[in-house]
mmCIF file of C-alpha atoms in Angstrom:
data_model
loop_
_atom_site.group_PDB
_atom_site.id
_atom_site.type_symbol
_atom_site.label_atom_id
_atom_site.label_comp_id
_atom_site.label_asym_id
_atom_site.label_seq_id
_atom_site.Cartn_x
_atom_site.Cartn_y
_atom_site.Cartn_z
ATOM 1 C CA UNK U 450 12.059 20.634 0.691
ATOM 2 C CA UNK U 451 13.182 17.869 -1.611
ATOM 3 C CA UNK U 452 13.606 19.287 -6.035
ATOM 4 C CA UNK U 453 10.492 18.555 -7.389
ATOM 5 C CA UNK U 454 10.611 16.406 -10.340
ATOM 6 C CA UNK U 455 8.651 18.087 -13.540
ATOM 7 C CA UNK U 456 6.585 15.845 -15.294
ATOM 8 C CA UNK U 457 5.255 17.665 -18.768
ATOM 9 C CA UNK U 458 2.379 16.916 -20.813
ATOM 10 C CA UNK U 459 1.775 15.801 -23.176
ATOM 11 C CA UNK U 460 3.142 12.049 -22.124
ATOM 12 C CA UNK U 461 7.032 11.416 -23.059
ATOM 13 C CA UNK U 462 7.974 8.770 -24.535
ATOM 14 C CA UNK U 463 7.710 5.306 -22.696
ATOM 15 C CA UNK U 464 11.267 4.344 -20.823
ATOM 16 C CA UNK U 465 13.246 1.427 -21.230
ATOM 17 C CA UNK U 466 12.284 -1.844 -19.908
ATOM 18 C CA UNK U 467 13.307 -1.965 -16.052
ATOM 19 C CA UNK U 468 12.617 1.443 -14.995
ATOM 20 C CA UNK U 469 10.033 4.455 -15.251
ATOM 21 C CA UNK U 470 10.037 7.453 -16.996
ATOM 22 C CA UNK U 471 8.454 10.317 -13.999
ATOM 23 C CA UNK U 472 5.362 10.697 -16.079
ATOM 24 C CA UNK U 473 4.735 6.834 -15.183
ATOM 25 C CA UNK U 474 5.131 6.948 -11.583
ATOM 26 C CA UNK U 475 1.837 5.734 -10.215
ATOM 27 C CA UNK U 476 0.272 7.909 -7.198
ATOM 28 C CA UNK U 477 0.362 6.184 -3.808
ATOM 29 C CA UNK U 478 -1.510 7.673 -0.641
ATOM 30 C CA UNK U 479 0.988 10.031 1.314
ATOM 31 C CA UNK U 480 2.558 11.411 -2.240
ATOM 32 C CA UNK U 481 2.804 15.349 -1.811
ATOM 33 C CA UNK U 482 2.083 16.343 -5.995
ATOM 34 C CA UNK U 483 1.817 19.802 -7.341
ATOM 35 C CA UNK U 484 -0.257 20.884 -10.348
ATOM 36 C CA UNK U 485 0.331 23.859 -12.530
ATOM 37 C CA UNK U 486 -1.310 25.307 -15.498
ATOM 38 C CA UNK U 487 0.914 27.375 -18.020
ATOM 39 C CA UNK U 488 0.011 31.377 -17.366
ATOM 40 C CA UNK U 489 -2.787 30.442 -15.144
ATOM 41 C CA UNK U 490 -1.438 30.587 -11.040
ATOM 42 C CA UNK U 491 -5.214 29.857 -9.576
ATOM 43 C CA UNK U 492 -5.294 26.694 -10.712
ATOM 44 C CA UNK U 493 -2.374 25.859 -8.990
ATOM 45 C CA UNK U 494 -2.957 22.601 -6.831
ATOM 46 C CA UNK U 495 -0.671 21.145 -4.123
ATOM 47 C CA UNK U 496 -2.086 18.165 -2.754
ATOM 48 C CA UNK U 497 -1.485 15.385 -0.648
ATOM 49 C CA UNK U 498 -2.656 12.114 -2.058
ATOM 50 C CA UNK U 499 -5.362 10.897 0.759
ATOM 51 C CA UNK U 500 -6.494 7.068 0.625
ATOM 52 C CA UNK U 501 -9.315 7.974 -1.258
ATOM 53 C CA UNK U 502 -7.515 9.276 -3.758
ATOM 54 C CA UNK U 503 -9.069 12.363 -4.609
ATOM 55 C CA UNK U 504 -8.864 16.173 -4.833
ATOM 56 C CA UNK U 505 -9.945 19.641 -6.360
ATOM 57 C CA UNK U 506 -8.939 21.756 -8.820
ATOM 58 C CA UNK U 507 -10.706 24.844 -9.494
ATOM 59 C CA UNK U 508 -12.841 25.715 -12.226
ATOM 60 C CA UNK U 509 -13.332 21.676 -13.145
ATOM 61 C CA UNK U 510 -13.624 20.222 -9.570
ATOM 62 C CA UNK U 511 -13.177 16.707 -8.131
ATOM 63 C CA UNK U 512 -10.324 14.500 -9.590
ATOM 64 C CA UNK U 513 -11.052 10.811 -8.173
ATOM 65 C CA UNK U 514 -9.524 7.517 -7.889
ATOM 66 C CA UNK U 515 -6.348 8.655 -8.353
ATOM 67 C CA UNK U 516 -4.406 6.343 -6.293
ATOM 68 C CA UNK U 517 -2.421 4.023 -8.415
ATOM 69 C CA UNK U 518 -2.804 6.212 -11.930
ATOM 70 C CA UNK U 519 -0.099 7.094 -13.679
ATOM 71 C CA UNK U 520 0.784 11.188 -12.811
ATOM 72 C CA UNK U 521 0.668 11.577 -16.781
ATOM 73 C CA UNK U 522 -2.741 10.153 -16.467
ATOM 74 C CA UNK U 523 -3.857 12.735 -14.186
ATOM 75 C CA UNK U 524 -2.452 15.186 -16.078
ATOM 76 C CA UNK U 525 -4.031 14.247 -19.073
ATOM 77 C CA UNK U 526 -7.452 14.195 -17.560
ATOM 78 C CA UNK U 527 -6.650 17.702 -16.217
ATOM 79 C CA UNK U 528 -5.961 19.035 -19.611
ATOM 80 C CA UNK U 529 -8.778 17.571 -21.137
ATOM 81 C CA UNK U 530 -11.679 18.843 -19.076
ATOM 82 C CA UNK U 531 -10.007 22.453 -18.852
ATOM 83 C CA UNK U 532 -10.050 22.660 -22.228
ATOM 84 C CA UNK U 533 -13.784 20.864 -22.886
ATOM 85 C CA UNK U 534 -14.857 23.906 -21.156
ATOM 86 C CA UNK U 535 -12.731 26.467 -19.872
ATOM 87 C CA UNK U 536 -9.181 27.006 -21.834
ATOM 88 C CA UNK U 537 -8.595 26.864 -25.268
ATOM 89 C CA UNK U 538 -5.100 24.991 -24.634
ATOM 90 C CA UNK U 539 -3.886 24.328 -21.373
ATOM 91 C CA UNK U 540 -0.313 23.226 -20.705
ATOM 92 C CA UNK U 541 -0.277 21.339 -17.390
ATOM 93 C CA UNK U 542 2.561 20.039 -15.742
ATOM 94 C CA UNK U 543 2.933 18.347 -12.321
ATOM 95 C CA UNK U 544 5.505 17.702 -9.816
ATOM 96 C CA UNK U 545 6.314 15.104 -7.203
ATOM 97 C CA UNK U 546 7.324 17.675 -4.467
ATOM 98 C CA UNK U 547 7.545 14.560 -2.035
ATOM 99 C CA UNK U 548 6.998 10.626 -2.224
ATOM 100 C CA UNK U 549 5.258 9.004 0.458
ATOM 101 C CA UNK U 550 7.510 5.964 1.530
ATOM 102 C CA UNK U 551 6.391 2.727 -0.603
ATOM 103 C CA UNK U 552 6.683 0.014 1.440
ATOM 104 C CA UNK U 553 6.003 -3.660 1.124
ATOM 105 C CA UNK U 554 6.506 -5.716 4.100
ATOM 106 C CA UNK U 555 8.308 -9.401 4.259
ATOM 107 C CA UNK U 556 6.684 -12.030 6.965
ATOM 108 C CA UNK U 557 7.038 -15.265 8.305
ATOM 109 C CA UNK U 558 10.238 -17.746 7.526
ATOM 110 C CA UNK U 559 12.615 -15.458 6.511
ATOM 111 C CA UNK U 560 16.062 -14.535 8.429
ATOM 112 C CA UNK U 561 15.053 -10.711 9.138
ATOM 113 C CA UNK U 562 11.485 -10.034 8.715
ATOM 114 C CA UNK U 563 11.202 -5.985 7.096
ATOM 115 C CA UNK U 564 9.292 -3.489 6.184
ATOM 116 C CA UNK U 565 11.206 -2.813 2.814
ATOM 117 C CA UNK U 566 10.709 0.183 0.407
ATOM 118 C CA UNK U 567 10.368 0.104 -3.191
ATOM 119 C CA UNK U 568 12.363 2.339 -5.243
ATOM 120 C CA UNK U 569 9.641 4.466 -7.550
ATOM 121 C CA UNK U 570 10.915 3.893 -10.930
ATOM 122 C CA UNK U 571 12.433 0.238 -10.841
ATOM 123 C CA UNK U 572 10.851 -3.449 -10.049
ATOM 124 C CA UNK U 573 11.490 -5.624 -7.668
ATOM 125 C CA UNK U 574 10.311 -9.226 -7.413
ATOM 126 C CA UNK U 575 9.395 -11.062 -4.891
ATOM 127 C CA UNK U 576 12.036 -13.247 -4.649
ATOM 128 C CA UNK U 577 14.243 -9.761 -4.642
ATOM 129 C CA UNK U 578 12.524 -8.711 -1.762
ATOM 130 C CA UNK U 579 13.061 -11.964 0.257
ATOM 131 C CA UNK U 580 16.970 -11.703 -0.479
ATOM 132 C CA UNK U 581 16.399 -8.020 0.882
ATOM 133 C CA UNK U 582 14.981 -9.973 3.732
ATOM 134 C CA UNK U 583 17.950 -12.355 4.619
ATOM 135 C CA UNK U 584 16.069 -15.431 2.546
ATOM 136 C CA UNK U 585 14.736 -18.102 3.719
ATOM 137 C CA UNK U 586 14.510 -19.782 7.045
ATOM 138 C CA UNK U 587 15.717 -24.001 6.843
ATOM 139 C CA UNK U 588 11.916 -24.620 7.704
ATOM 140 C CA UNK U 589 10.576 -22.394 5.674
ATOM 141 C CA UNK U 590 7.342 -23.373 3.678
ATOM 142 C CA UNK U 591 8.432 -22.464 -0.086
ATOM 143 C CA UNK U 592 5.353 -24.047 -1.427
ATOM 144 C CA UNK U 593 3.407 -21.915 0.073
ATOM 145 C CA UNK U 594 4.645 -18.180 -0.319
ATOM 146 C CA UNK U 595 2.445 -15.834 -1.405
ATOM 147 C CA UNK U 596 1.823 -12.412 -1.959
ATOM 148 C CA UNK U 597 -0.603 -10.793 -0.637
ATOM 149 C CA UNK U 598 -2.647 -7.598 -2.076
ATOM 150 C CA UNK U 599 -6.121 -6.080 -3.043
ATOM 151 C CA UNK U 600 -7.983 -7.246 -5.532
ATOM 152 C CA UNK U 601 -8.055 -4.235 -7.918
ATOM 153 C CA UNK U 602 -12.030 -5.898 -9.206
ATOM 154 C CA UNK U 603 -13.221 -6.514 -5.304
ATOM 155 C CA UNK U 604 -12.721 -3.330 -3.182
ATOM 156 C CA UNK U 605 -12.084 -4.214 -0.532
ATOM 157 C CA UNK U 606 -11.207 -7.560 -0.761
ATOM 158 C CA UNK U 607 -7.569 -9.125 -0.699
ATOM 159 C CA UNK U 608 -6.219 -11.628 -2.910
ATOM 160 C CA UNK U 609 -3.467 -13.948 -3.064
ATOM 161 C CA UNK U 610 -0.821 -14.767 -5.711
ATOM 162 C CA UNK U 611 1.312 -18.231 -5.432
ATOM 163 C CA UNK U 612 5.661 -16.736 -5.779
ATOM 164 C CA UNK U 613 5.811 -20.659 -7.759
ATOM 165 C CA UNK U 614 9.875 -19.292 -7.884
ATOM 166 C CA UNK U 615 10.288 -20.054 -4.334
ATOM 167 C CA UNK U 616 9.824 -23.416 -4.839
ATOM 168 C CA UNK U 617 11.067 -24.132 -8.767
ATOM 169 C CA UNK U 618 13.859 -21.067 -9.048
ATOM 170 C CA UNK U 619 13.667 -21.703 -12.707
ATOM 171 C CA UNK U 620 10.561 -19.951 -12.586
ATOM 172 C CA UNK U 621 12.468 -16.233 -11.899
ATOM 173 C CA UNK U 622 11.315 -14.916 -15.307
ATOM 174 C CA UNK U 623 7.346 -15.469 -13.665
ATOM 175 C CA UNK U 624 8.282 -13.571 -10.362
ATOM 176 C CA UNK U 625 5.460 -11.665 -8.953
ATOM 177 C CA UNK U 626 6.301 -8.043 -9.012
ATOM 178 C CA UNK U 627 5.754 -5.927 -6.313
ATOM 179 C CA UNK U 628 3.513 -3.284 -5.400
ATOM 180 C CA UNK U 629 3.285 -0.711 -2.377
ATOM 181 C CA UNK U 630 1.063 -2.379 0.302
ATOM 182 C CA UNK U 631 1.886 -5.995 -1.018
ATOM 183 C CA UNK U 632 2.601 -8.258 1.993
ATOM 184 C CA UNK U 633 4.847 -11.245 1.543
ATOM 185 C CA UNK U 634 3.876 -14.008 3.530
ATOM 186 C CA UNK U 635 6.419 -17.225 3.859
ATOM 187 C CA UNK U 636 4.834 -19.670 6.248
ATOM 188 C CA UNK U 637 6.798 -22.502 8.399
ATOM 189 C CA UNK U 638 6.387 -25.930 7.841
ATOM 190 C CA UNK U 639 3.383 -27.512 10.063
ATOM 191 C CA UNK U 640 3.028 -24.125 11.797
ATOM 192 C CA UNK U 641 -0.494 -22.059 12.012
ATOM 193 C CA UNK U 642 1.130 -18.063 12.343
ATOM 194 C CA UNK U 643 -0.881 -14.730 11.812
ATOM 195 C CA UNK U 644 1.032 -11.644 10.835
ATOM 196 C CA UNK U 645 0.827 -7.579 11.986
ATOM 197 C CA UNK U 646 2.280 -4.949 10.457
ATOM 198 C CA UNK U 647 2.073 -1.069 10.804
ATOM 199 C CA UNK U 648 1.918 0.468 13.403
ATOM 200 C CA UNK U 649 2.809 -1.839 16.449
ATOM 201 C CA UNK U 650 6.052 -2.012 18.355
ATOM 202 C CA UNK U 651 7.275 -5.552 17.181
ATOM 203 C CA UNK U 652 5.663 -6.358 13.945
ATOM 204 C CA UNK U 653 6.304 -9.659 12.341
ATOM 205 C CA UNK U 654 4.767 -13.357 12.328
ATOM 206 C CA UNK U 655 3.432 -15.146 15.678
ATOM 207 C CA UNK U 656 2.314 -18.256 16.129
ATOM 208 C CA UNK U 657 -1.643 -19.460 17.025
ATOM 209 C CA UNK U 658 -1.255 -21.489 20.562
ATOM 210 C CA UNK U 659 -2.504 -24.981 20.228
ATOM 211 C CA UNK U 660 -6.025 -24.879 21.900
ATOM 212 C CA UNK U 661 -6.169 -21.587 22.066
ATOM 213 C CA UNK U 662 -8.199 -18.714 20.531
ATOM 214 C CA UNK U 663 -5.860 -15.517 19.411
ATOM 215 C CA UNK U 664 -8.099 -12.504 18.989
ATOM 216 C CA UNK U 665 -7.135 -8.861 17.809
ATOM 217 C CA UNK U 666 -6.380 -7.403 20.773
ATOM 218 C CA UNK U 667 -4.627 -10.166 21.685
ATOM 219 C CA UNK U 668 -1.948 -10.616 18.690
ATOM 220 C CA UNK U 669 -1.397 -6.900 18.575
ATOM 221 C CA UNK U 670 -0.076 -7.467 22.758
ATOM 222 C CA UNK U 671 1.673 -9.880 21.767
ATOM 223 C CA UNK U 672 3.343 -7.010 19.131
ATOM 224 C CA UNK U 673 4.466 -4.726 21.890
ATOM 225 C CA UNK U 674 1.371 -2.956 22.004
ATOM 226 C CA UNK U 675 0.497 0.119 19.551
ATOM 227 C CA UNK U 676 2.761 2.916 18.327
ATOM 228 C CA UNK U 677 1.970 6.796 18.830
ATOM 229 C CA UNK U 678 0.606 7.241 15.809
ATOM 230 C CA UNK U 679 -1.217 4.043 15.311
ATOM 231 C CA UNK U 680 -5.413 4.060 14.030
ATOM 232 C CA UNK U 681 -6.186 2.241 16.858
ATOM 233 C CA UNK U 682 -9.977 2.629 16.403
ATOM 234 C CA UNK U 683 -9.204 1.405 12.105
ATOM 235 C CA UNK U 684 -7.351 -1.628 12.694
ATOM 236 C CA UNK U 685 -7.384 -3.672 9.739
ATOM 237 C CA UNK U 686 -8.262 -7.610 10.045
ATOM 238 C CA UNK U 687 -7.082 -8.656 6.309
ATOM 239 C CA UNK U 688 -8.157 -12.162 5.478
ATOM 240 C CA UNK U 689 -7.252 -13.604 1.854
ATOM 241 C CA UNK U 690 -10.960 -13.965 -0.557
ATOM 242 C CA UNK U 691 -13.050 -11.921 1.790
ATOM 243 C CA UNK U 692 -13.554 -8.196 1.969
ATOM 244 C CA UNK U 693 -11.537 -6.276 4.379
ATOM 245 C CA UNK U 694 -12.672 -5.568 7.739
ATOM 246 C CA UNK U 695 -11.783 -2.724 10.222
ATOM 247 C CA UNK U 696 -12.213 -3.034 13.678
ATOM 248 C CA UNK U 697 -12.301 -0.161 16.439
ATOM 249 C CA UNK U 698 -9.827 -1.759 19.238
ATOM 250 C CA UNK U 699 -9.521 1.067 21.248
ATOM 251 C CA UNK U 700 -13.441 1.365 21.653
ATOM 252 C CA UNK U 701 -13.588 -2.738 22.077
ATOM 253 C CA UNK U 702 -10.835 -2.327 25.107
ATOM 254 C CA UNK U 703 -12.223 0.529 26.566
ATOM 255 C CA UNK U 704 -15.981 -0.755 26.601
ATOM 256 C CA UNK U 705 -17.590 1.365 24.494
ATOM 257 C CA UNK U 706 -18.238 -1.342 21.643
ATOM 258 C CA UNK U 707 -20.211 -4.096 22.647
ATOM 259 C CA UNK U 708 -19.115 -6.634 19.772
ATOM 260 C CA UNK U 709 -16.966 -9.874 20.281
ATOM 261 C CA UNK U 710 -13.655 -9.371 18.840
ATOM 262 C CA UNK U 711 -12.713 -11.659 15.462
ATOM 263 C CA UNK U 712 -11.002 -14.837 16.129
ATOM 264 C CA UNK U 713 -7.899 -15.336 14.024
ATOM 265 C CA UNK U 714 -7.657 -18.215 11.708
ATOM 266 C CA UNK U 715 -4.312 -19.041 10.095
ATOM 267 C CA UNK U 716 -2.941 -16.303 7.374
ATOM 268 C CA UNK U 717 -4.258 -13.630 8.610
ATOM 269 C CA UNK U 718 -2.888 -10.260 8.668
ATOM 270 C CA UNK U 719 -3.831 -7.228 11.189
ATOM 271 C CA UNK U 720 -2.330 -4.211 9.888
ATOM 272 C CA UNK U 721 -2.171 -0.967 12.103
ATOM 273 C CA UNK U 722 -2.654 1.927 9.553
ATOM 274 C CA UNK U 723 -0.504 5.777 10.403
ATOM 275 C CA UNK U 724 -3.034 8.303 11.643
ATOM 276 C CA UNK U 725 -0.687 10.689 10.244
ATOM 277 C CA UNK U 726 -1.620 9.732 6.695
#
């Protein structure tokens, strides 16, 4: 079992520019996080962090929306409604026991197209993450790389933010910096390409046939097919300004949904979420 890494409260103070102090870390689904109260061992919480970001503590009950919080944040709002109510002072402290990988993933024109993880306590760019990647391609699109990521006031919904350094390297000091989950999309000149990740054999860019409609099921074939663990009835169709939408393959390809599968329009990602998580 990795050391777990205290984090005290109250919050320390903040760390130099470039990295994270632990209290800062922000909570990302998969984290395994323990929470302790000083003298008081049935309040004791080990939790996974779920996708819904949520979980109980005794006495005070549901802690929500935790995903992407600050662990000092969820500390603090621990402390406070133990002690609105229950304990006259309460000294809570948390651990990161484990971190759930943080991954971003790197598409399209680039010389080795990755799944790359981001280090919890330290940026990286976007531009970083496509050196990680081999850079660019010679017909790579650099006018129109993006990053791709929710929209934190649409649920639901993904949005996309223009890496202008691509294109005008003076720009580094603007560099988008990244988040887990962010996908990094560098298109080819003149060429219409959708993108999978997750889950799937051979994840990566592929290219919409002239003429031709490319559904779902279709593109993720074209990906080797899905992993063991792959959510293959929560397959994620993730199309820039409109709200996510997640479609049951498994039930479409073994009859039991009687829907037409989405067609594909350029830019869009199908991501294959871990069952495991």
């Amino acid at each position: 079992t990795p050391t777990p890494t205290p984090i005290p409260s109250p919050l320390p103070a903040p760390a130099a520019a470039g990295s994270q102090a632990a209290a800062d870390y922000r909570l990302t689904p998969g984290d395994l996080v323990r929470f302790e109260v000083f003298n008081q061992p049935d309040l004791t919480v080990t939790t996974r962090i779920s996708e819904n970001g949520g979980f109980a503590v005794p006495l005070i009950g549901d802690i929500t929306d935790v995903v992407g919080r600050p662990v000092a944040a969820v500390v603090g709002e621990i402390k406070q409604r133990l002690e609105k109510d229950y304990l006259r002072q309460a000294q809570v402290t948390a651990s990161i026991v484990e971190m759930a990988p943080r991954m971003i993933y790197v598409l399209g024109n680039v010389s080795n197209q990755a799944a790359i993880p981001l280090p919890p306590y330290v940026h990286t760019t976007a531009m970083q993450a496509i050196g990680q990647a081999g850079g660019f391609l010679p017909d790579a699109d650099l006018a129109g790389v993006v990053v791709i990521r929710d929209d934190p006031s649409r649920p639901g919904v993904k949005m996309s933010l223009p890496v202008a350094a691509a294109l005008h390297p003076e720009k580094l000091t603007q560099d988008v910096v990244l988040q887990p989950g962010d996908m990094l999309s560098v298109p080819r000149l003149g060429v219409q390409r959708v993108y999978v990740t997750g889950k799937v054999r051979n994840s990566g860019a592929f290219t919409i046939p002239p003429n031709e409609q490319l559904t779902v099921s279709k593109v993720i074939t074209l990906a080797g097919g899905f992993e063991q663990f792959a959510r293959r009835d929560q397959v994620q169709l993730i199309r820039v300004g409109e709200r996510m939408r997640v479609i049951n393959v498994q039930g479409i390809l073994n009859g039991e949904i009687q829907v037409p599968e989405p067609v594909l329009v350029a830019g869009d990602t199908i991501n294959i979420p871990d069952s495991r998580f």
